[in-house]
């Protein structure tokens, strides 16, 4: 399956993507994780992205679209993928459509995670991620690691993301409403959107998502 995951910052996209990708045997491709990996490796791309991310703004399309399509070219994404955090504006959505049309393939679904803003703020405030791999995500009270401050998956140190400060989160939410939400209508016109509530436990949301994708357990 070829799936795009959308939802506000802190909706649980990365958390759900891990389980959905595993259940559907497709790679989880997160542009946020790709940027963070570039930042921790000190690459030129990471240096370009960092100032935008810390300000809660979108990294320019010229950088983002190239990085995302390079990743989509990898052999593991040939049979399907779960995109998390891309596309994030209309320009990116159009670029993805063009890329897929060139390959003669189409998206199967756009899974839209709905969460009230007060819940998103609580989820982000308690989020801790791993220094070794930003896809290892915990929450201090909702999904705590076994040992405080230590990643269950690899033993890495857990920390709070630089862009999870109150001011930056407010900016990210604003950018979500103005730039990312319009892609939902763009995909509604293609009859691809399935909207689910992302409230409840992680397991409940995964179950709901699998059902919405037509793959109930
Ligand atoms: P990105 O990393 O994509 O961040 P985001 O979209 O803001 O989303 P988050 O990672 O904040 O949240 P999430 O929905 O994945 O939630 P999570 O699963 O962690 O992007 C960061 C930045 O990179 C952007 O601001 C931009 O600058 C740049 N960027 C990235 N892609 C770009 C693009 N395409 N174009 C331009 N710029 C781009 O969950 C949140 C917390 O809640 C966790 O602690 C988790 O444990 C907890 N939780 C999850 N599910 C539940 C549940 N059901 N119940 C209780 N707690 C839960
Ligand atoms: Zn880890």
Tab-separated table of C-alpha atoms and ligand atoms in Angstrom:
chain	number	residue	atom	x	y	z
A	1	UNK	CA	0.000	0.000	0.000
A	2	UNK	CA	1.015	3.602	-0.603
A	3	UNK	CA	-0.204	5.741	2.271
A	4	UNK	CA	0.174	9.340	3.417
A	5	UNK	CA	-0.338	10.103	7.107
A	6	UNK	CA	-1.500	13.615	8.035
A	7	UNK	CA	-2.380	15.277	11.310
A	8	UNK	CA	-1.263	18.145	13.526
A	9	UNK	CA	2.078	18.123	15.349
A	10	UNK	CA	1.855	15.699	18.265
A	11	UNK	CA	-1.149	13.808	16.844
A	12	UNK	CA	0.768	10.542	17.096
A	13	UNK	CA	1.794	10.162	13.447
A	14	UNK	CA	5.260	8.810	14.237
A	15	UNK	CA	3.903	6.530	16.982
A	16	UNK	CA	1.198	5.049	14.731
A	17	UNK	CA	3.480	4.880	11.696
A	18	UNK	CA	5.758	2.388	13.457
A	19	UNK	CA	2.912	-0.077	14.056
A	20	UNK	CA	1.128	0.504	10.743
A	21	UNK	CA	4.338	0.108	8.721
A	22	UNK	CA	5.080	-3.147	10.520
A	23	UNK	CA	1.520	-4.500	10.106
A	24	UNK	CA	1.474	-3.575	6.414
A	25	UNK	CA	5.127	-4.566	5.726
A	26	UNK	CA	6.010	-1.204	4.186
A	27	UNK	CA	8.774	1.260	5.133
A	28	UNK	CA	7.965	4.215	7.417
A	29	UNK	CA	9.335	7.362	5.781
A	30	UNK	CA	9.305	10.448	8.014
A	31	UNK	CA	10.755	13.681	6.640
A	32	UNK	CA	11.081	14.970	10.230
A	33	UNK	CA	13.205	11.906	11.147
A	34	UNK	CA	15.273	12.301	7.952
A	35	UNK	CA	15.966	15.949	8.830
A	36	UNK	CA	16.854	15.069	12.441
A	37	UNK	CA	19.229	12.307	11.263
A	38	UNK	CA	20.933	14.845	8.952
A	39	UNK	CA	21.204	17.345	11.808
A	40	UNK	CA	22.814	14.826	14.159
A	41	UNK	CA	25.246	13.758	11.415
A	42	UNK	CA	26.097	17.423	10.749
A	43	UNK	CA	25.380	17.266	6.997
A	44	UNK	CA	24.899	20.359	4.810
A	45	UNK	CA	21.226	19.428	4.413
A	46	UNK	CA	20.860	19.198	8.206
A	47	UNK	CA	22.430	22.650	8.617
A	48	UNK	CA	19.973	24.097	6.074
A	49	UNK	CA	16.970	22.476	7.775
A	50	UNK	CA	17.802	23.230	11.405
A	51	UNK	CA	17.008	26.943	11.521
A	52	UNK	CA	13.580	26.398	9.927
A	53	UNK	CA	12.737	23.511	12.247
A	54	UNK	CA	13.746	25.415	15.380
A	55	UNK	CA	11.548	28.308	14.243
A	56	UNK	CA	8.596	25.936	13.667
A	57	UNK	CA	8.552	26.749	9.949
A	58	UNK	CA	8.550	24.432	6.970
A	59	UNK	CA	11.923	23.648	5.433
A	60	UNK	CA	11.838	25.047	1.844
A	61	UNK	CA	10.350	22.755	-0.805
A	62	UNK	CA	13.550	22.851	-2.871
A	63	UNK	CA	15.320	20.942	-0.078
A	64	UNK	CA	12.413	18.811	1.155
A	65	UNK	CA	11.030	17.466	-2.133
A	66	UNK	CA	14.470	16.289	-3.298
A	67	UNK	CA	15.154	14.555	0.019
A	68	UNK	CA	11.735	12.849	0.063
A	69	UNK	CA	11.881	11.644	-3.554
A	70	UNK	CA	15.464	10.363	-3.064
A	71	UNK	CA	14.165	8.270	-0.185
A	72	UNK	CA	11.170	7.066	-2.225
A	73	UNK	CA	13.588	5.856	-4.937
A	74	UNK	CA	15.145	3.332	-2.533
A	75	UNK	CA	14.278	-0.264	-3.443
A	76	UNK	CA	12.385	-0.919	-0.187
A	77	UNK	CA	9.783	1.724	-1.150
A	78	UNK	CA	9.056	0.250	-4.589
A	79	UNK	CA	6.131	-1.897	-3.420
A	80	UNK	CA	4.655	0.640	-1.003
A	81	UNK	CA	5.391	3.134	1.758
A	82	UNK	CA	3.911	5.037	4.671
A	83	UNK	CA	4.763	8.723	4.385
A	84	UNK	CA	4.737	10.624	7.702
A	85	UNK	CA	5.092	14.427	7.557
A	86	UNK	CA	5.271	14.620	3.760
A	87	UNK	CA	3.619	16.186	1.823
A	88	UNK	CA	3.011	19.172	4.053
A	89	UNK	CA	1.819	21.843	1.610
A	90	UNK	CA	0.156	21.941	-1.809
A	91	UNK	CA	3.455	22.273	-3.698
A	92	UNK	CA	4.745	19.086	-2.081
A	93	UNK	CA	1.448	17.256	-2.721
A	94	UNK	CA	1.606	18.190	-6.404
A	95	UNK	CA	5.262	17.147	-6.603
A	96	UNK	CA	4.415	13.770	-5.035
A	97	UNK	CA	1.532	13.247	-7.490
A	98	UNK	CA	3.922	14.020	-10.369
A	99	UNK	CA	6.558	11.634	-9.014
A	100	UNK	CA	4.034	8.800	-8.605
A	101	UNK	CA	2.472	9.444	-12.035
A	102	UNK	CA	5.962	9.103	-13.600
A	103	UNK	CA	6.265	5.729	-11.898
A	104	UNK	CA	2.752	4.742	-13.052
A	105	UNK	CA	1.482	4.251	-9.493
A	106	UNK	CA	-1.026	5.978	-7.192
A	107	UNK	CA	-1.663	6.554	-3.515
A	108	UNK	CA	-4.114	4.131	-1.892
A	109	UNK	CA	-5.141	6.326	1.044
A	110	UNK	CA	-4.480	9.482	3.022
A	111	UNK	CA	-5.013	8.720	6.694
A	112	UNK	CA	-5.977	11.859	8.595
A	113	UNK	CA	-5.491	11.749	12.390
A	114	UNK	CA	-7.867	14.042	14.256
A	115	UNK	CA	-6.954	15.230	17.760
A	116	UNK	CA	-8.176	18.271	19.722
A	117	UNK	CA	-5.554	20.964	20.229
A	118	UNK	CA	-5.445	20.690	24.047
A	119	UNK	CA	-4.558	16.984	23.763
A	120	UNK	CA	-1.852	17.702	21.186
A	121	UNK	CA	-0.287	20.216	23.565
A	122	UNK	CA	-0.223	17.601	26.390
A	123	UNK	CA	1.270	14.956	24.095
A	124	UNK	CA	4.038	17.273	22.925
A	125	UNK	CA	4.824	18.575	26.420
A	126	UNK	CA	5.520	15.040	27.679
A	127	UNK	CA	7.266	13.688	24.573
A	128	UNK	CA	10.832	12.390	24.902
A	129	UNK	CA	12.807	11.037	21.961
A	130	UNK	CA	16.008	9.015	21.624
A	131	UNK	CA	19.394	10.586	20.800
A	132	UNK	CA	20.270	7.612	18.580
A	133	UNK	CA	17.066	7.508	16.537
A	134	UNK	CA	14.292	10.109	16.616
A	135	UNK	CA	11.702	7.480	15.645
A	136	UNK	CA	12.095	6.004	19.173
A	137	UNK	CA	9.361	8.072	20.842
A	138	UNK	CA	8.024	8.002	24.432
A	139	UNK	CA	5.759	10.089	26.642
A	140	UNK	CA	6.633	10.659	30.290
A	141	UNK	CA	3.154	9.686	31.504
A	142	UNK	CA	1.235	8.086	28.583
A	143	UNK	CA	3.904	5.717	27.206
A	144	UNK	CA	6.808	5.941	29.674
A	145	UNK	CA	10.076	4.081	29.086
A	146	UNK	CA	10.884	1.254	31.561
A	147	UNK	CA	13.759	3.271	33.033
A	148	UNK	CA	13.342	7.065	33.225
A	149	UNK	CA	15.394	8.871	30.577
A	150	UNK	CA	16.561	5.685	28.805
A	151	UNK	CA	15.300	4.361	25.450
A	152	UNK	CA	13.719	0.872	25.743
A	153	UNK	CA	14.686	0.058	22.172
A	154	UNK	CA	18.413	0.850	22.127
A	155	UNK	CA	19.479	2.172	25.553
A	156	UNK	CA	20.024	5.689	24.125
A	157	UNK	CA	19.498	8.862	26.134
A	158	UNK	CA	16.005	10.390	25.911
A	159	UNK	CA	15.621	14.142	25.484
A	160	UNK	CA	13.058	16.797	24.597
A	161	UNK	CA	13.072	17.997	20.978
A	162	UNK	CA	14.375	21.563	20.453
A	163	UNK	CA	11.186	22.448	18.535
A	164	UNK	CA	8.901	21.242	21.359
A	165	UNK	CA	9.135	24.536	23.294
A	166	UNK	CA	5.797	26.287	23.864
A	167	UNK	CA	6.410	29.131	21.382
A	168	UNK	CA	7.619	26.840	18.610
A	169	UNK	CA	4.712	24.440	19.104
A	170	UNK	CA	2.303	27.368	18.730
A	171	UNK	CA	4.030	28.329	15.466
A	172	UNK	CA	3.972	24.709	14.208
A	173	UNK	CA	0.219	24.500	14.863
A	174	UNK	CA	-0.299	27.765	12.961
A	175	UNK	CA	1.733	26.447	10.012
A	176	UNK	CA	-0.259	23.197	10.120
A	177	UNK	CA	-3.563	25.068	9.781
A	178	UNK	CA	-2.408	27.469	7.077
A	179	UNK	CA	-0.137	25.273	4.939
A	180	UNK	CA	-0.829	21.602	5.637
A	181	UNK	CA	-4.616	21.429	6.151
A	182	UNK	CA	-5.280	22.523	2.531
A	183	UNK	CA	-3.746	19.231	1.322
A	184	UNK	CA	-6.657	17.390	2.972
A	185	UNK	CA	-9.091	19.065	0.533
A	186	UNK	CA	-6.658	18.397	-2.324
A	187	UNK	CA	-6.756	14.668	-1.487
A	188	UNK	CA	-10.523	14.722	-0.741
A	189	UNK	CA	-11.012	15.737	-4.368
A	190	UNK	CA	-9.190	12.487	-5.246
A	191	UNK	CA	-11.390	10.545	-2.775
A	192	UNK	CA	-8.361	9.334	-0.857
A	193	UNK	CA	-8.995	10.718	2.635
A	194	UNK	CA	-9.982	8.540	5.584
A	195	UNK	CA	-10.326	10.476	8.845
A	196	UNK	CA	-10.110	8.781	12.236
A	197	UNK	CA	-10.011	10.032	15.803
A	198	UNK	CA	-6.529	9.653	17.281
A	199	UNK	CA	-7.836	9.807	20.873
A	200	UNK	CA	-7.545	6.719	23.059
A	201	UNK	CA	-4.640	4.360	23.684
A	202	UNK	CA	-1.953	3.777	21.059
A	203	UNK	CA	-3.362	0.262	20.477
A	204	UNK	CA	-6.930	1.562	20.034
A	205	UNK	CA	-5.798	4.101	17.461
A	206	UNK	CA	-3.790	1.474	15.542
A	207	UNK	CA	-6.844	-0.800	15.440
A	208	UNK	CA	-9.024	2.065	14.193
A	209	UNK	CA	-6.448	2.966	11.539
A	210	UNK	CA	-6.111	-0.620	10.258
A	211	UNK	CA	-9.903	-0.849	9.981
A	212	UNK	CA	-10.095	2.471	8.133
A	213	UNK	CA	-7.451	1.191	5.700
A	214	UNK	CA	-9.543	-1.896	5.063
A	215	UNK	CA	-7.132	-4.212	6.879
A	216	UNK	CA	-8.821	-5.081	10.190
A	217	UNK	CA	-6.881	-7.409	12.517
B	1	LIG	P1	7.941	16.353	12.246
B	1	LIG	O1	8.997	15.611	12.918
B	1	LIG	O2	7.203	15.713	11.114
B	1	LIG	O3	6.937	16.879	13.346
B	1	LIG	P2	5.353	17.088	13.394
B	1	LIG	O4	4.577	16.884	12.143
B	1	LIG	O5	5.215	18.418	14.027
B	1	LIG	O6	4.857	15.933	14.205
B	1	LIG	P3	5.441	15.452	15.536
B	1	LIG	O7	6.667	14.643	15.313
B	1	LIG	O8	5.533	16.625	16.478
B	1	LIG	O9	4.259	14.575	16.110
B	1	LIG	P4	3.681	13.154	15.746
B	1	LIG	O10	2.325	13.353	15.146
B	1	LIG	O11	4.645	12.298	14.990
B	1	LIG	O12	3.460	12.606	17.208
B	1	LIG	P5	4.234	11.480	18.054
B	1	LIG	O13	3.966	10.128	17.480
B	1	LIG	O14	5.650	11.880	18.277
B	1	LIG	O15	8.513	17.723	11.679
B	1	LIG	C1	9.319	18.569	12.458
B	1	LIG	C2	9.774	19.746	11.625
B	1	LIG	O16	10.541	19.287	10.490
B	1	LIG	C3	8.673	20.610	11.003
B	1	LIG	O17	8.198	21.577	11.902
B	1	LIG	C4	9.421	21.219	9.807
B	1	LIG	O18	10.254	22.273	10.211
B	1	LIG	C5	10.299	20.073	9.347
B	1	LIG	N1	9.642	19.242	8.328
B	1	LIG	C6	9.307	17.917	8.433
B	1	LIG	N2	8.719	17.502	7.312
B	1	LIG	C7	8.665	18.568	6.470
B	1	LIG	C8	8.142	18.769	5.162
B	1	LIG	N3	7.518	17.794	4.488
B	1	LIG	N4	8.269	20.010	4.615
B	1	LIG	C9	8.879	21.009	5.259
B	1	LIG	N5	9.377	20.885	6.513
B	1	LIG	C10	9.266	19.677	7.111
B	1	LIG	O19	3.409	11.587	19.424
B	1	LIG	C11	3.496	12.734	20.248
B	1	LIG	C12	3.564	12.308	21.725
B	1	LIG	O20	2.320	11.717	22.098
B	1	LIG	C13	4.637	11.250	22.026
B	1	LIG	O21	5.204	11.521	23.271
B	1	LIG	C14	3.857	9.919	22.051
B	1	LIG	O22	4.458	8.991	22.924
B	1	LIG	C15	2.500	10.378	22.571
B	1	LIG	N6	1.381	9.600	22.027
B	1	LIG	C16	1.232	9.159	20.739
B	1	LIG	N7	0.054	8.503	20.596
B	1	LIG	C17	-0.568	8.574	21.816
B	1	LIG	C18	-1.819	8.073	22.327
B	1	LIG	N8	-2.687	7.411	21.537
B	1	LIG	N9	-2.113	8.323	23.611
B	1	LIG	C19	-1.254	8.986	24.419
B	1	LIG	N10	-0.056	9.467	23.998
B	1	LIG	C20	0.283	9.268	22.721
B	2	LIG	ZN1	16.548	4.463	20.959
